[in-house]
CSV table of C-alpha atoms in Angstrom, one decimal:
chain,number,residue,atom,x,y,z
A,10,UNK,CA,-17.1,21.0,6.7
A,11,UNK,CA,-17.1,18.3,9.4
A,12,UNK,CA,-14.6,15.4,9.5
A,13,UNK,CA,-17.2,12.8,8.5
A,14,UNK,CA,-18.1,14.8,5.4
A,15,UNK,CA,-14.4,15.3,4.5
A,16,UNK,CA,-13.8,11.6,4.8
A,17,UNK,CA,-16.7,10.7,2.6
A,18,UNK,CA,-16.0,13.2,-0.1
A,19,UNK,CA,-12.3,12.4,-0.2
A,20,UNK,CA,-12.9,8.6,-0.3
A,21,UNK,CA,-15.4,9.0,-3.2
A,22,UNK,CA,-13.0,11.2,-5.2
A,23,UNK,CA,-10.1,8.8,-4.7
A,24,UNK,CA,-12.3,5.8,-5.5
A,25,UNK,CA,-13.4,7.5,-8.8
A,26,UNK,CA,-9.7,8.2,-9.6
A,27,UNK,CA,-8.9,4.5,-9.3
A,28,UNK,CA,-6.8,4.7,-6.1
A,29,UNK,CA,-6.4,1.2,-4.6
A,30,UNK,CA,-7.4,2.0,-1.0
A,31,UNK,CA,-9.5,5.1,-1.1
A,32,UNK,CA,-11.0,4.8,2.4
A,33,UNK,CA,-7.6,4.4,4.0
A,34,UNK,CA,-6.0,7.1,1.9
A,35,UNK,CA,-8.9,9.5,2.9
A,36,UNK,CA,-8.3,8.8,6.6
A,37,UNK,CA,-4.6,9.4,6.3
A,38,UNK,CA,-5.0,12.6,4.3
A,39,UNK,CA,-7.6,14.1,6.6
A,40,UNK,CA,-5.6,13.0,9.7
A,41,UNK,CA,-2.5,14.5,8.2
A,42,UNK,CA,-4.2,17.9,7.6
A,43,UNK,CA,-5.6,17.9,11.2
A,44,UNK,CA,-2.4,16.6,12.8
A,45,UNK,CA,-4.1,13.5,14.3
A,46,UNK,CA,-3.8,9.8,13.9
A,47,UNK,CA,-6.4,7.7,12.1
A,48,UNK,CA,-7.6,6.3,15.5
A,49,UNK,CA,-7.9,9.8,16.9
A,50,UNK,CA,-9.8,10.9,13.8
A,51,UNK,CA,-12.4,8.2,14.3
A,52,UNK,CA,-13.2,9.4,17.8
A,53,UNK,CA,-14.1,12.9,16.6
A,54,UNK,CA,-15.8,12.8,13.3
A,55,UNK,CA,-18.0,15.8,14.2
A,56,UNK,CA,-15.0,18.1,14.4
A,57,UNK,CA,-15.1,21.0,11.9
A,58,UNK,CA,-12.3,21.8,9.6
A,59,UNK,CA,-11.2,25.4,9.4
A,60,UNK,CA,-11.2,27.1,6.0
A,61,UNK,CA,-7.4,26.8,5.8
A,62,UNK,CA,-7.6,23.1,6.6
A,63,UNK,CA,-10.2,22.7,3.9
A,64,UNK,CA,-7.9,24.4,1.4
A,65,UNK,CA,-4.9,22.3,2.4
A,66,UNK,CA,-7.0,19.1,2.2
A,67,UNK,CA,-8.3,20.1,-1.3
A,68,UNK,CA,-4.7,20.6,-2.5
A,69,UNK,CA,-3.5,17.2,-1.2
A,70,UNK,CA,-6.5,15.3,-2.5
A,71,UNK,CA,-6.2,16.9,-6.0
A,72,UNK,CA,-2.6,15.6,-6.1
A,73,UNK,CA,-3.6,12.1,-5.0
A,74,UNK,CA,-6.3,12.1,-7.7
A,75,UNK,CA,-3.6,12.3,-10.3
A,76,UNK,CA,-2.3,9.0,-8.8
A,77,UNK,CA,0.7,10.7,-7.3
A,78,UNK,CA,1.9,8.3,-4.5
A,79,UNK,CA,0.4,9.1,-1.2
A,80,UNK,CA,3.9,9.2,0.3
A,81,UNK,CA,4.9,12.0,-2.0
A,82,UNK,CA,1.7,13.9,-1.3
A,83,UNK,CA,2.4,13.7,2.4
A,84,UNK,CA,6.1,14.3,2.0
A,85,UNK,CA,7.0,11.5,4.4
A,86,UNK,CA,6.5,7.8,4.9
A,87,UNK,CA,6.9,5.3,7.8
A,88,UNK,CA,9.6,2.6,7.6
A,89,UNK,CA,10.0,0.3,10.5
A,90,UNK,CA,10.6,2.6,13.5
A,91,UNK,CA,11.4,5.6,11.4
A,92,UNK,CA,9.4,8.3,9.6
A,93,UNK,CA,11.4,9.4,6.5
A,94,UNK,CA,11.1,12.3,4.1
A,95,UNK,CA,10.4,11.1,0.6
A,96,UNK,CA,9.7,12.8,-2.8
A,97,UNK,CA,9.9,11.9,-6.5
A,98,UNK,CA,13.7,11.6,-6.3
A,99,UNK,CA,13.5,8.3,-4.4
A,100,UNK,CA,11.4,5.2,-4.3
A,101,UNK,CA,8.7,4.9,-1.7
A,102,UNK,CA,9.9,2.5,1.1
A,103,UNK,CA,7.9,-0.7,0.9
A,104,UNK,CA,6.9,-3.4,3.4
A,105,UNK,CA,8.9,-6.0,1.6
A,106,UNK,CA,12.0,-4.0,2.1
A,107,UNK,CA,11.4,-4.2,5.9
A,108,UNK,CA,12.0,-8.0,5.5
A,109,UNK,CA,15.4,-7.1,3.9
A,110,UNK,CA,16.3,-5.1,7.0
A,111,UNK,CA,15.2,-8.0,9.3
A,112,UNK,CA,17.6,-10.4,7.4
A,113,UNK,CA,20.4,-7.9,7.6
A,114,UNK,CA,19.9,-7.4,11.4
A,115,UNK,CA,19.9,-11.2,11.8
A,116,UNK,CA,23.2,-11.4,9.9
A,117,UNK,CA,25.0,-8.8,12.0
A,118,UNK,CA,23.4,-9.4,15.4
A,119,UNK,CA,26.5,-11.0,16.9
A,120,UNK,CA,28.9,-8.3,15.8
A,121,UNK,CA,29.6,-5.3,18.0
A,122,UNK,CA,30.6,-2.9,15.2
A,123,UNK,CA,29.9,-4.4,11.8
A,124,UNK,CA,30.7,-2.5,8.6
A,125,UNK,CA,27.6,-2.3,6.5
A,126,UNK,CA,27.3,-1.1,2.8
A,127,UNK,CA,23.9,-0.2,1.4
A,128,UNK,CA,24.1,-0.1,-2.4
A,129,UNK,CA,21.5,2.1,-4.0
A,130,UNK,CA,20.5,3.7,-0.8
A,131,UNK,CA,17.7,6.0,-2.2
A,132,UNK,CA,15.9,7.6,0.8
A,133,UNK,CA,18.4,5.9,3.1
A,134,UNK,CA,15.6,3.6,4.4
A,135,UNK,CA,17.7,0.4,4.7
A,136,UNK,CA,20.8,2.1,5.9
A,137,UNK,CA,19.0,4.2,8.5
A,138,UNK,CA,16.9,1.4,9.8
A,139,UNK,CA,20.0,-0.7,10.3
A,140,UNK,CA,21.8,2.2,12.1
A,141,UNK,CA,18.7,2.7,14.3
A,142,UNK,CA,18.3,-1.0,15.3
A,143,UNK,CA,22.0,-1.9,15.6
A,144,UNK,CA,23.6,1.1,17.2
A,145,UNK,CA,27.1,-0.3,16.9
A,146,UNK,CA,26.9,-0.7,13.1
A,147,UNK,CA,29.0,1.5,10.9
A,148,UNK,CA,26.8,2.1,7.9
A,149,UNK,CA,27.6,3.6,4.5
A,150,UNK,CA,25.0,4.2,1.8
A,151,UNK,CA,25.9,4.8,-1.8
A,152,UNK,CA,23.8,5.9,-4.8
A,153,UNK,CA,24.4,7.1,-8.3
A,154,UNK,CA,21.7,9.8,-8.0
A,155,UNK,CA,22.6,13.1,-6.5
A,156,UNK,CA,19.0,13.8,-5.9
A,157,UNK,CA,18.5,10.6,-3.9
A,158,UNK,CA,21.6,11.4,-1.8
A,159,UNK,CA,20.1,14.8,-1.0
A,160,UNK,CA,17.0,13.1,0.3
A,161,UNK,CA,19.0,10.5,2.2
A,162,UNK,CA,21.1,13.3,3.7
A,163,UNK,CA,18.0,15.1,4.9
A,164,UNK,CA,16.9,11.9,6.5
A,165,UNK,CA,20.2,11.5,8.3
A,166,UNK,CA,19.7,14.9,9.8
A,167,UNK,CA,16.0,14.2,10.5
A,168,UNK,CA,16.7,11.0,12.4
A,169,UNK,CA,20.0,12.0,14.0
A,170,UNK,CA,21.5,8.6,13.0
A,171,UNK,CA,25.1,8.1,11.9
A,172,UNK,CA,25.2,7.0,8.2
A,173,UNK,CA,27.9,8.0,5.8
A,174,UNK,CA,26.7,8.8,2.2
A,175,UNK,CA,28.7,8.6,-1.0
A,176,UNK,CA,27.9,9.1,-4.7
A,177,UNK,CA,28.8,5.8,-6.4
A,178,UNK,CA,27.9,3.9,-9.6
A,179,UNK,CA,27.4,0.3,-8.7
A,180,UNK,CA,28.4,-0.8,-12.2
A,181,UNK,CA,32.0,0.4,-11.5
A,182,UNK,CA,32.4,-2.1,-8.7
A,183,UNK,CA,31.8,-1.4,-5.0
A,184,UNK,CA,33.7,0.7,-2.5
A,185,UNK,CA,36.7,-0.9,-0.9
A,186,UNK,CA,36.0,-3.0,2.2
A,187,UNK,CA,36.2,-5.2,4.0
A,188,UNK,CA,32.4,-5.0,4.6
A,189,UNK,CA,30.7,-7.4,7.0
A,190,UNK,CA,27.4,-6.9,5.1
A,191,UNK,CA,26.6,-5.7,1.7
A,192,UNK,CA,22.8,-5.1,1.2
A,193,UNK,CA,21.0,-3.8,-1.8
A,194,UNK,CA,17.5,-3.2,-3.2
A,195,UNK,CA,18.7,-2.7,-6.8
A,196,UNK,CA,16.7,-1.7,-9.8
A,197,UNK,CA,15.1,-4.9,-10.9
A,198,UNK,CA,12.0,-4.1,-13.0
A,199,UNK,CA,12.6,-4.9,-16.6
A,200,UNK,CA,11.9,-2.0,-19.0
A,201,UNK,CA,9.3,-4.0,-20.8
A,202,UNK,CA,7.4,-4.6,-17.5
A,203,UNK,CA,7.1,-0.9,-16.7
A,204,UNK,CA,3.8,-0.4,-18.7
A,205,UNK,CA,2.1,-3.1,-16.5
A,206,UNK,CA,2.8,-1.3,-13.2
A,207,UNK,CA,0.3,0.8,-11.3
A,208,UNK,CA,0.3,4.6,-12.3
A,209,UNK,CA,1.7,5.5,-8.9
A,210,UNK,CA,4.9,3.5,-9.7
A,211,UNK,CA,5.0,3.8,-13.5
A,212,UNK,CA,4.4,7.5,-13.8
A,213,UNK,CA,5.8,8.9,-10.6
A,214,UNK,CA,8.7,6.9,-9.1
A,215,UNK,CA,12.2,7.5,-10.5
A,216,UNK,CA,12.9,5.0,-13.3
A,217,UNK,CA,16.6,5.1,-12.6
A,218,UNK,CA,15.9,3.4,-9.2
A,219,UNK,CA,13.1,1.2,-10.5
A,220,UNK,CA,14.1,-0.3,-13.8
A,221,UNK,CA,17.4,-1.8,-14.8
A,222,UNK,CA,19.1,-4.8,-16.3
A,223,UNK,CA,22.2,-6.3,-14.7
A,224,UNK,CA,22.1,-4.3,-11.4
A,225,UNK,CA,21.5,-7.3,-9.2
A,226,UNK,CA,24.3,-9.2,-10.9
A,227,UNK,CA,26.7,-6.2,-10.6
A,228,UNK,CA,26.1,-5.9,-6.8
A,229,UNK,CA,26.5,-9.7,-6.3
A,230,UNK,CA,29.7,-9.8,-8.3
A,231,UNK,CA,31.1,-6.6,-6.8
A,232,UNK,CA,30.4,-7.8,-3.3
A,233,UNK,CA,32.7,-10.8,-3.9
A,234,UNK,CA,35.7,-8.4,-4.0
A,235,UNK,CA,34.8,-6.3,-0.9
A,236,UNK,CA,33.2,-8.5,1.6
A,237,UNK,CA,35.1,-9.7,4.7
A,238,UNK,CA,35.6,-13.4,5.2
A,239,UNK,CA,32.2,-14.9,6.1
A,240,UNK,CA,30.6,-11.6,5.3
A,241,UNK,CA,27.0,-11.5,4.1
A,242,UNK,CA,25.3,-10.4,0.9
A,243,UNK,CA,21.5,-9.6,1.2
A,244,UNK,CA,19.5,-8.7,-1.9
A,245,UNK,CA,15.9,-7.7,-2.5
A,246,UNK,CA,14.8,-9.3,-5.8
A,247,UNK,CA,11.7,-9.2,-8.0
A,248,UNK,CA,8.8,-11.5,-7.2
A,249,UNK,CA,9.4,-14.8,-9.1
A,250,UNK,CA,13.1,-14.1,-9.6
A,251,UNK,CA,14.5,-15.5,-6.4
A,252,UNK,CA,15.5,-18.9,-7.8
A,253,UNK,CA,17.5,-17.3,-10.7
A,254,UNK,CA,19.2,-14.9,-8.3
A,255,UNK,CA,20.0,-17.7,-5.8
A,256,UNK,CA,21.6,-19.7,-8.6
A,257,UNK,CA,23.6,-16.7,-9.6
A,258,UNK,CA,24.8,-16.1,-6.1
A,259,UNK,CA,25.8,-19.8,-5.7
A,260,UNK,CA,27.7,-19.7,-9.0
A,261,UNK,CA,29.7,-16.8,-7.7
A,262,UNK,CA,30.9,-18.9,-4.8
A,263,UNK,CA,28.7,-17.8,-2.0
A,264,UNK,CA,27.8,-20.4,0.7
A,265,UNK,CA,24.6,-20.9,2.7
A,266,UNK,CA,22.4,-19.3,0.0
A,267,UNK,CA,18.8,-19.0,1.0
A,268,UNK,CA,15.6,-17.1,0.1
A,269,UNK,CA,13.2,-15.5,2.5
A,270,UNK,CA,9.5,-14.7,1.8
A,271,UNK,CA,8.0,-11.3,2.0
A,272,UNK,CA,4.7,-10.6,3.9
A,273,UNK,CA,2.7,-11.8,0.8
A,274,UNK,CA,4.5,-15.1,0.9
A,275,UNK,CA,6.7,-14.5,-2.2
A,276,UNK,CA,10.4,-15.3,-2.2
A,277,UNK,CA,11.8,-11.8,-2.0
A,278,UNK,CA,15.2,-11.7,-0.3
A,279,UNK,CA,18.2,-13.7,-1.4
A,280,UNK,CA,21.3,-13.9,0.8
A,281,UNK,CA,24.6,-15.7,1.0
A,282,UNK,CA,27.9,-15.8,2.8
A,283,UNK,CA,31.2,-15.0,1.3
A,284,UNK,CA,33.9,-17.7,1.4
């Protein structure tokens, strides 16, 4: 089978399965099997797949047809400058979370060695991106899930970056500071909203990290006790929930509260300064 045929067949199968971007997914999957980029793939569509490559592609496409997230099928996903290992123990890193990292980096840019706490670290995406882009930062990631910490630990090894990991339940308060920055992408999908989500999210991603009531409030309140003077709180919030969270943060005594839009133009990140 030639690349052109593999792309067409894969795209058609994923389109029939209801995948949102079948052509892009097809290019990524075929490129992954052949070990080439999408642009390299386009330059050699007459290349033939070996029998083993055809078998590997068939296995991966069959998984994607079930609406398993592409990141899980590949076993890795790009986030800012990093490629991280991911599986069903952690959420797939998303573009809106890259905006969270941007706000964090802006908050600690002037500090030589800021202490950073990432609450609900999951794959370690936020913590590792901060460690990568602010080499002086002393970053700790905490999560209640031992499985997530295993994934994050593997990503620490994979990237060679220095991030401390701890098992921690955010509802018990936050680890003792003082921290110059507390950041979190907490569970914020309401249980009754789960059925409305795409199958990739609803049926595959870990509900412990996805759905929850009160997690955002717990992080904001907990950070009050552990942030350094003029330390920063940065939270990813649900689309449409920024105004409520901003009001909560202000009511807790944070100053300079503001919301930042994600790439789709929705208020997605709420931040404030401890006083």
